Coordinates of C-alpha atoms in Angstrom, one line a residue:
M1 CA -168.1 -17.0 -113.1
K2 CA -165.9 -14.4 -114.7
Y3 CA -163.4 -12.6 -112.5
K4 CA -161.9 -9.3 -113.2
L5 CA -158.7 -10.1 -111.4
S6 CA -157.2 -13.5 -110.8
K7 CA -156.4 -14.5 -107.2
K8 CA -152.7 -14.4 -107.9
T9 CA -153.0 -10.9 -109.3
R10 CA -154.9 -9.7 -106.2
L11 CA -152.2 -11.3 -104.0
A12 CA -149.5 -9.5 -105.9
L13 CA -151.3 -6.2 -105.5
A14 CA -151.5 -6.9 -101.8
L15 CA -147.8 -7.4 -101.6
L16 CA -147.0 -4.4 -103.7
L17 CA -149.5 -1.9 -102.6
G18 CA -150.6 -2.9 -99.1
S19 CA -153.5 -4.5 -97.4
S20 CA -155.9 -1.6 -97.5
L21 CA -155.8 -1.3 -101.3
F22 CA -155.9 -5.1 -101.5
T23 CA -159.2 -5.1 -99.6
A24 CA -160.7 -2.5 -101.8
T25 CA -159.6 -4.3 -105.0
A26 CA -160.9 -7.6 -103.7
C27 CA -164.2 -6.1 -102.8
A28 CA -164.6 -4.7 -106.3
A29 CA -163.7 -8.1 -107.8
T30 CA -166.1 -9.9 -105.5
S31 CA -168.9 -7.5 -106.5
Q32 CA -168.4 -8.1 -110.1
A33 CA -168.4 -11.9 -109.5
F34 CA -171.8 -11.7 -107.8
N35 CA -173.5 -9.3 -110.2
E36 CA -175.1 -12.2 -112.0
S37 CA -178.9 -12.2 -111.6
E38 CA -179.1 -16.0 -111.7
Y39 CA -177.4 -17.8 -108.8
T40 CA -177.2 -21.6 -108.3
P41 CA -175.1 -22.8 -105.4
T42 CA -172.5 -25.5 -106.1
Q43 CA -171.1 -28.4 -104.0
G44 CA -174.5 -29.2 -102.6
R45 CA -174.8 -32.8 -101.3
V46 CA -177.7 -34.7 -99.8
I47 CA -176.7 -37.2 -97.1
N48 CA -179.5 -39.3 -95.7
S49 CA -178.0 -41.4 -93.0
A50 CA -174.7 -42.2 -91.2
N51 CA -175.4 -45.8 -92.2
E52 CA -174.0 -44.8 -95.6
F53 CA -170.5 -44.6 -94.1
A54 CA -168.2 -47.0 -92.3
V55 CA -166.9 -46.5 -88.8
L56 CA -163.7 -48.3 -87.9
P57 CA -163.6 -50.1 -84.5
H58 CA -161.2 -48.3 -82.0
R59 CA -158.5 -51.0 -82.6
D60 CA -158.6 -50.5 -86.3
R61 CA -158.2 -46.7 -86.0
I62 CA -154.7 -47.0 -84.5
A63 CA -152.8 -48.0 -87.7
P64 CA -154.2 -45.1 -89.9
E65 CA -153.8 -42.5 -87.1
N66 CA -150.2 -43.5 -86.5
A67 CA -149.5 -43.6 -90.3
M68 CA -150.8 -40.1 -90.6
L69 CA -148.7 -39.0 -87.7
S70 CA -145.5 -40.5 -89.1
E71 CA -146.1 -38.8 -92.4
R72 CA -146.6 -35.4 -90.7
L73 CA -143.4 -35.8 -88.6
D74 CA -141.4 -37.0 -91.6
T75 CA -142.5 -34.4 -94.2
L76 CA -144.3 -31.5 -92.5
L77 CA -142.4 -30.9 -89.3
P78 CA -139.0 -30.2 -90.8
E79 CA -140.5 -27.7 -93.2
L80 CA -142.4 -25.9 -90.4
M81 CA -139.4 -25.8 -88.0
E82 CA -137.3 -24.3 -90.8
S83 CA -139.9 -21.7 -91.6
A84 CA -140.3 -20.8 -87.9
N85 CA -136.5 -20.6 -87.4
I86 CA -136.6 -23.2 -84.6
D87 CA -133.6 -25.5 -84.2
M88 CA -135.1 -27.5 -81.3
W89 CA -138.6 -27.8 -80.1
L90 CA -139.5 -29.0 -76.6
V91 CA -142.9 -30.4 -75.7
I92 CA -142.8 -31.0 -71.9
N93 CA -145.9 -31.9 -69.9
R94 CA -147.1 -34.2 -67.2
E95 CA -150.1 -36.4 -66.4
Y96 CA -153.3 -34.4 -65.9
A97 CA -151.8 -31.3 -67.3
E98 CA -151.1 -32.3 -70.9
D99 CA -150.0 -29.7 -73.4
P100 CA -152.8 -29.1 -76.0
V101 CA -150.4 -30.0 -78.8
Y102 CA -149.3 -33.2 -77.1
F103 CA -151.9 -35.7 -78.5
S104 CA -151.3 -34.5 -82.0
L105 CA -147.7 -35.6 -81.7
V106 CA -147.8 -39.0 -80.0
P107 CA -148.7 -42.4 -81.3
Q108 CA -152.0 -44.2 -80.4
P109 CA -153.1 -45.6 -78.1
T110 CA -151.9 -42.8 -75.8
F111 CA -154.2 -41.5 -73.1
A112 CA -151.9 -39.3 -70.9
A113 CA -148.5 -37.9 -70.6
R114 CA -147.6 -40.5 -68.0
R115 CA -145.8 -39.0 -65.0
T116 CA -143.6 -36.4 -66.9
T117 CA -143.2 -36.8 -70.7
M118 CA -140.6 -34.9 -72.6
L119 CA -140.5 -34.8 -76.4
V120 CA -137.5 -33.3 -78.2
F121 CA -137.5 -32.4 -81.8
N122 CA -134.0 -31.6 -83.0
K123 CA -133.2 -30.2 -86.5
L124 CA -130.2 -31.8 -88.1
A125 CA -127.7 -30.4 -90.6
D126 CA -129.4 -32.1 -93.5
G127 CA -132.8 -30.4 -92.6
S128 CA -134.4 -33.6 -91.2
V129 CA -135.6 -33.7 -87.6
E130 CA -134.7 -36.4 -85.1
R131 CA -137.5 -37.3 -82.7
L132 CA -136.4 -38.1 -79.1
S133 CA -138.2 -38.9 -75.9
V134 CA -137.0 -38.4 -72.4
N135 CA -139.6 -40.4 -70.5
T136 CA -140.1 -42.9 -67.7
Y137 CA -142.0 -45.0 -70.2
P138 CA -140.6 -44.9 -73.8
L139 CA -143.2 -44.2 -76.4
G140 CA -141.6 -46.4 -79.1
G141 CA -141.8 -45.4 -82.8
P142 CA -141.8 -42.9 -84.3
Y143 CA -139.7 -41.7 -81.3
E144 CA -136.2 -42.9 -80.2
S145 CA -135.7 -43.1 -76.4
A146 CA -132.9 -40.9 -75.3
W147 CA -133.5 -41.8 -71.6
S148 CA -135.9 -43.8 -69.6
G149 CA -136.1 -44.4 -65.8
G150 CA -138.0 -43.7 -62.7
D151 CA -136.2 -40.8 -61.0
L152 CA -137.6 -37.3 -61.8
D153 CA -134.4 -35.5 -61.0
E154 CA -132.4 -37.8 -63.2
Q155 CA -135.0 -37.2 -66.0
W156 CA -134.5 -33.5 -65.9
A157 CA -130.8 -33.9 -65.8
A158 CA -130.9 -36.1 -68.8
L159 CA -132.9 -33.5 -70.7
A160 CA -130.4 -30.8 -69.9
E161 CA -127.5 -33.0 -70.9
L162 CA -129.2 -33.8 -74.2
I163 CA -129.9 -30.1 -75.0
V164 CA -126.3 -29.2 -74.1
A165 CA -125.0 -32.0 -76.4
K166 CA -127.1 -30.9 -79.3
N167 CA -126.3 -27.2 -78.7
P168 CA -129.2 -25.6 -80.6
D169 CA -129.3 -21.9 -81.4
R170 CA -133.0 -21.4 -80.9
I171 CA -135.0 -23.6 -78.6
G172 CA -138.8 -23.4 -79.0
I173 CA -141.0 -23.8 -76.0
N174 CA -144.8 -23.7 -75.8
V175 CA -145.5 -20.3 -74.2
S176 CA -147.9 -17.8 -75.8
K177 CA -149.9 -14.8 -74.7
H178 CA -152.5 -15.1 -77.5
W179 CA -152.7 -18.7 -78.6
P180 CA -153.9 -21.1 -75.9
E181 CA -153.0 -24.1 -78.1
A182 CA -149.3 -22.8 -78.0
D183 CA -149.3 -22.1 -74.3
G184 CA -149.0 -25.6 -73.0
L185 CA -145.8 -25.4 -71.0
T186 CA -146.9 -24.8 -67.4
Q187 CA -145.2 -22.4 -65.1
G188 CA -143.9 -25.3 -63.0
M189 CA -142.4 -27.0 -66.0
H190 CA -140.9 -23.7 -67.3
D191 CA -139.3 -23.0 -63.9
R192 CA -137.8 -26.5 -63.8
L193 CA -136.4 -26.2 -67.3
T194 CA -134.6 -23.0 -66.6
E195 CA -133.2 -24.4 -63.4
V196 CA -131.5 -27.3 -65.1
L197 CA -130.3 -25.4 -68.2
P198 CA -127.0 -23.5 -68.2
S199 CA -127.6 -19.7 -68.4
A200 CA -126.2 -19.6 -72.0
L201 CA -128.9 -22.0 -73.1
Q202 CA -131.7 -20.3 -71.1
N203 CA -131.1 -17.3 -73.2
R204 CA -131.9 -19.3 -76.3
L205 CA -135.4 -20.2 -75.2
V206 CA -138.0 -18.6 -77.6
P207 CA -141.8 -19.0 -78.0
A208 CA -142.7 -21.7 -80.5
E209 CA -146.2 -20.3 -81.1
D210 CA -145.8 -19.9 -84.9
L211 CA -144.6 -23.4 -85.2
V212 CA -147.4 -24.8 -83.0
V213 CA -150.1 -22.9 -84.9
R214 CA -148.8 -24.0 -88.3
W215 CA -148.4 -27.6 -87.1
L216 CA -152.0 -27.7 -85.8
E217 CA -153.6 -25.9 -88.7
T218 CA -152.0 -27.8 -91.7
R219 CA -153.7 -30.8 -93.1
S220 CA -152.2 -33.7 -95.1
E221 CA -153.9 -35.4 -98.0
A222 CA -154.5 -38.5 -95.8
E223 CA -156.1 -36.4 -93.1
L224 CA -158.3 -34.7 -95.6
D225 CA -159.7 -38.1 -96.7
A226 CA -160.4 -39.1 -93.1
F227 CA -161.8 -35.6 -92.4
A228 CA -164.3 -35.8 -95.3
H229 CA -165.5 -39.1 -93.9
A230 CA -165.9 -37.7 -90.4
V231 CA -167.9 -34.7 -91.7
A232 CA -170.2 -37.1 -93.7
L233 CA -170.9 -39.1 -90.6
A234 CA -171.8 -35.9 -88.7
R235 CA -174.1 -34.8 -91.5
G236 CA -175.6 -38.3 -91.7
V237 CA -176.6 -38.3 -88.1
I238 CA -178.2 -34.8 -88.4
A239 CA -180.2 -36.1 -91.4
E240 CA -181.5 -39.0 -89.3
A241 CA -182.4 -36.7 -86.4
F242 CA -184.2 -34.3 -88.7
S243 CA -186.6 -36.9 -90.0
S244 CA -190.0 -38.4 -89.1
A245 CA -188.0 -41.4 -87.8
V246 CA -187.1 -39.3 -84.8
V247 CA -189.5 -36.3 -84.7
T248 CA -193.2 -36.6 -84.1
P249 CA -194.6 -33.1 -84.4
G250 CA -196.6 -32.0 -81.3
A251 CA -194.8 -34.6 -79.1
T252 CA -191.0 -34.6 -79.7
T253 CA -189.0 -32.0 -77.9
T254 CA -185.8 -30.2 -78.9
D255 CA -184.0 -32.0 -76.0
D256 CA -185.3 -35.3 -77.3
V257 CA -183.6 -34.6 -80.7
A258 CA -180.4 -33.4 -79.1
W259 CA -180.1 -36.5 -77.0
Y260 CA -180.9 -38.7 -80.0
I261 CA -177.9 -37.1 -81.7
R262 CA -175.7 -37.6 -78.8
Q263 CA -176.7 -41.2 -78.2
R264 CA -176.4 -42.0 -82.0
F265 CA -172.8 -40.7 -81.9
E266 CA -172.2 -42.8 -78.8
D267 CA -173.5 -45.9 -80.5
L268 CA -171.2 -45.2 -83.4
S269 CA -168.2 -44.8 -81.0
L270 CA -167.8 -41.2 -82.2
P271 CA -166.8 -38.9 -79.4
I272 CA -168.4 -35.5 -79.3
W273 CA -166.5 -32.4 -78.3
F274 CA -169.6 -30.4 -77.2
M275 CA -173.1 -31.4 -76.3
P276 CA -175.4 -31.1 -79.4
Y277 CA -178.1 -28.6 -79.1
V278 CA -181.4 -28.2 -81.0
T279 CA -183.6 -25.1 -81.1
F280 CA -186.5 -23.8 -83.3
Q281 CA -187.8 -20.6 -84.9
R282 CA -191.6 -20.3 -85.2
E283 CA -194.0 -18.0 -87.0
G284 CA -195.3 -15.4 -84.5
I285 CA -192.1 -15.4 -82.5
E286 CA -190.3 -12.3 -83.8
C287 CA -186.6 -12.2 -84.6
A288 CA -185.3 -8.9 -83.4
P289 CA -182.9 -7.1 -85.8
E290 CA -180.3 -6.7 -83.1
A291 CA -180.6 -10.3 -81.8
P292 CA -177.4 -12.2 -82.5
F293 CA -179.3 -15.5 -82.6
C294 CA -183.0 -16.0 -83.3
S295 CA -183.1 -19.8 -83.2
S296 CA -183.6 -20.0 -79.4
G297 CA -186.9 -21.7 -79.0
T298 CA -186.9 -24.9 -77.0
G299 CA -189.6 -27.4 -76.0
V300 CA -192.1 -29.3 -78.1
I301 CA -191.5 -29.1 -81.9
Q302 CA -194.6 -28.1 -83.8
R303 CA -195.6 -28.2 -87.5
G304 CA -194.4 -25.2 -89.3
D305 CA -191.3 -24.8 -87.2
V306 CA -187.8 -24.2 -88.5
V307 CA -185.5 -26.5 -86.5
H308 CA -181.7 -25.9 -86.1
T309 CA -178.9 -28.0 -84.7
D310 CA -175.1 -27.6 -84.0
V311 CA -173.0 -30.8 -83.6
G312 CA -169.3 -31.6 -83.4
I313 CA -167.6 -35.0 -83.4
C314 CA -164.0 -36.3 -83.7
Y315 CA -162.9 -39.3 -85.8
L316 CA -159.4 -40.3 -86.7
K317 CA -158.2 -37.2 -84.8
M318 CA -160.2 -34.9 -87.1
C319 CA -162.9 -32.8 -85.4
T320 CA -166.0 -31.5 -87.2
D321 CA -168.4 -28.6 -86.5
T322 CA -171.7 -28.6 -88.4
Q323 CA -175.0 -26.6 -88.3
E324 CA -178.0 -27.5 -90.4
M325 CA -181.7 -26.7 -90.5
A326 CA -185.0 -28.5 -91.1
Y327 CA -188.6 -27.5 -91.8
V328 CA -191.5 -29.3 -90.2
L329 CA -194.3 -29.5 -92.8
K330 CA -197.7 -28.4 -91.9
R331 CA -200.5 -30.9 -92.6
D332 CA -201.5 -29.3 -95.8
E333 CA -198.0 -28.8 -97.1
D334 CA -195.8 -31.1 -99.2
D335 CA -192.8 -28.7 -99.6
V336 CA -190.9 -25.9 -97.9
P337 CA -192.4 -22.4 -98.3
Q338 CA -190.7 -20.5 -101.1
G339 CA -189.7 -17.8 -98.7
L340 CA -187.6 -20.3 -96.7
K341 CA -186.1 -21.7 -99.9
D342 CA -185.1 -18.2 -100.9
A343 CA -183.6 -17.5 -97.5
L344 CA -181.4 -20.7 -97.6
L345 CA -180.3 -19.7 -101.1
T346 CA -179.2 -16.3 -99.7
G347 CA -177.3 -18.2 -97.0
N348 CA -175.5 -20.2 -99.7
R349 CA -174.8 -17.0 -101.5
W350 CA -173.2 -15.5 -98.4
Q351 CA -171.1 -18.7 -98.0
D352 CA -169.8 -18.1 -101.6
M353 CA -169.1 -14.4 -100.9
L354 CA -167.0 -15.5 -97.9
T355 CA -165.1 -18.3 -99.6
Y356 CA -164.5 -16.3 -102.8
N357 CA -162.3 -14.1 -100.6
F358 CA -160.1 -16.9 -99.4
V359 CA -156.7 -16.0 -100.9
T360 CA -153.3 -17.3 -99.8
G361 CA -151.6 -14.7 -97.6
R362 CA -154.7 -12.7 -96.8
T363 CA -155.6 -12.3 -93.2
G364 CA -158.8 -13.3 -91.4
N365 CA -159.6 -9.6 -90.8
E366 CA -159.2 -8.8 -94.5
I367 CA -161.4 -11.7 -95.6
L368 CA -164.1 -10.6 -93.1
A369 CA -163.9 -7.0 -94.3
A370 CA -164.3 -8.0 -98.0
T371 CA -167.2 -10.3 -97.2
R372 CA -169.0 -7.7 -95.1
A373 CA -168.6 -5.1 -97.8
E374 CA -170.1 -7.3 -100.5
S375 CA -172.9 -8.5 -98.2
E376 CA -173.9 -4.9 -97.5
R377 CA -173.7 -4.0 -101.1
Q378 CA -176.2 -6.7 -101.9
G379 CA -178.4 -5.7 -99.0
I380 CA -177.9 -9.0 -97.2
V381 CA -178.0 -8.9 -93.4
S382 CA -175.3 -11.3 -92.5
S383 CA -172.9 -12.2 -89.7
T384 CA -169.6 -14.1 -90.2
Y385 CA -167.8 -16.0 -87.5
T386 CA -165.7 -18.6 -89.3
H387 CA -162.9 -20.5 -87.6
P388 CA -160.1 -23.0 -88.4
I389 CA -160.8 -26.7 -87.6
G390 CA -158.9 -29.9 -87.4
F391 CA -157.3 -31.5 -84.3
F392 CA -159.6 -29.2 -82.3
G393 CA -163.1 -28.0 -83.2
H394 CA -162.0 -24.5 -82.5
A395 CA -158.5 -24.7 -83.9
P396 CA -155.7 -22.1 -84.3
G397 CA -155.3 -20.1 -87.5
P398 CA -157.0 -17.0 -88.9
T399 CA -160.1 -15.9 -87.1
I400 CA -162.6 -14.6 -89.6
G401 CA -165.0 -12.6 -87.5
M402 CA -166.7 -13.6 -84.2
W403 CA -170.4 -13.7 -83.5
D404 CA -170.0 -10.9 -80.9
N405 CA -167.4 -8.9 -83.0
Q406 CA -167.9 -8.2 -86.7
G407 CA -164.9 -5.9 -86.7
E408 CA -161.2 -6.7 -86.6
T409 CA -159.9 -9.3 -84.1
A410 CA -156.4 -8.5 -82.9
V411 CA -153.6 -11.1 -83.4
N412 CA -155.7 -14.1 -84.3
G413 CA -157.5 -12.1 -87.0
D414 CA -154.2 -10.9 -88.4
W415 CA -153.0 -14.5 -89.0
P416 CA -152.6 -15.1 -92.7
L417 CA -154.4 -17.8 -94.7
Y418 CA -152.2 -20.7 -95.7
P419 CA -153.0 -23.5 -98.2
N420 CA -153.9 -27.0 -96.9
T421 CA -155.9 -25.7 -94.0
A422 CA -159.5 -26.4 -93.0
Y423 CA -162.3 -24.2 -91.7
A424 CA -165.8 -24.3 -90.3
I425 CA -167.6 -22.0 -92.8
E426 CA -169.9 -20.5 -90.1
G427 CA -172.2 -17.6 -90.0
N428 CA -175.8 -16.6 -90.6
I429 CA -178.1 -14.4 -92.6
K430 CA -181.5 -12.8 -91.8
Q431 CA -184.2 -12.4 -94.3
A432 CA -188.0 -11.7 -94.4
V433 CA -190.3 -14.6 -95.2
P434 CA -193.5 -13.5 -97.0
E435 CA -195.4 -16.6 -95.9
W436 CA -194.7 -15.6 -92.3
G437 CA -196.2 -12.1 -92.9
G438 CA -192.8 -10.6 -93.5
Q439 CA -191.3 -12.0 -90.3
T440 CA -187.5 -12.4 -90.3
I441 CA -185.9 -15.9 -90.4
Q442 CA -182.3 -16.5 -89.5
I443 CA -180.5 -19.1 -91.6
M444 CA -177.6 -20.5 -89.5
L445 CA -175.0 -22.4 -91.5
E446 CA -171.8 -24.2 -90.7
Q447 CA -170.1 -26.7 -93.0
S448 CA -166.5 -28.0 -92.8
A449 CA -164.3 -27.2 -95.8
Y450 CA -160.6 -26.9 -96.7
F451 CA -158.6 -24.4 -98.7
D452 CA -156.2 -26.0 -101.2
G453 CA -154.4 -22.7 -102.0
E454 CA -156.8 -21.8 -104.9
R455 CA -160.3 -22.6 -103.8
V456 CA -162.5 -23.8 -100.9
I457 CA -163.8 -27.3 -101.2
Y458 CA -166.5 -28.6 -98.8
L459 CA -165.3 -31.8 -97.3
A460 CA -168.7 -33.6 -97.5
G461 CA -170.6 -31.1 -99.6
R462 CA -172.8 -28.5 -98.1
K463 CA -176.5 -27.9 -97.3
T464 CA -178.3 -26.4 -100.3
Q465 CA -181.7 -28.1 -99.6
W466 CA -183.9 -28.1 -96.5
H467 CA -184.3 -31.2 -94.3
L468 CA -188.0 -32.1 -94.4
I469 CA -189.8 -33.5 -91.4
R470 CA -193.3 -34.8 -92.3

């Protein structure tokens, strides 16, 4: 494609002239990029089975997970603390009430914040960050134990003494009005912290929400490798489920397929973060223009149905979120009707309109506005609800639309796009199918991808062809 303006030029315009002009300029550039009459989607990949990919036993996952953690703590955390202007970061939680960020910070195998666990990250004069624990049970590397014992009062006193000795100017704590992932310090823990700190240090407590969001959303190279493998496994199980090995038209139900998917992940020792669901669209069951989701049919799968699933797993701490669709061939068919092929192509085109607008520094709201403007210009009925992904399936970072809100999202939608972040490219298009008498089909797509600062790369390719169930 030939672009009128480079991404760097558009970003410079944004900084110089303001976001509104940036949005208008980006929309114009996007329109030119998609003026071509011929369109062929890129990054398509066919995955036939999860058996194509290895799955490490739980014991063998510990070493790579801990290596990735150490790398992040050594190289990423100092940079993020400096950027957030945080001199000390406290992550304080207790068993059964773990801070959402806690498990991204501790070595495996860790299953709980036993009793009360206190992590202290203290920025040193050379810019490095020392990692200390004040715990009944020391964590071991990559943490140094500053105190261990069994008395809770002594533990809190030890934390206060440590903070006083380090004398940080700005002490980050995990409290946030808008980001649940950064709001992990409970009221009880907050009250106890302020009780043990001298008043001068109490006044230095500041929300660490920017640091938490950046820590959770940023991906390392090693994590991206593991992430791609996890996404491929998820896509492989979907391919198995959307085949004649699982579906017998006229007999198999949508619940049967959903439970096959769940059991298959269980057999692979891959935890799910939500129950897979499977639905269908069928000729003769109208898709109302105002309906947010048209794939709502459940029950026995019949020939001629369009089947949809949404699944999410976690592997090596990376969580996926994937939606794909299949077509159940009629007895006299050997391929998908052209109208359905055209609709999937429109869905891929919408994906490209969206990811073309991924520009460093641009907010989620600006990306959404530019995508919607180009979609409307081309007469495509679309809905965009893309979200960050990583340690959580629904992770913090820029919200790019919501299924029930195609306008601006306050705060989360205003978060800027950073390089080395990952997203579930999620949304849908609606398009008439001639073979169905002009009835509308909804193509629902969701594929995990990452943004390297210049372009969006699908972690395990994307769906550009229909799954066929014979």
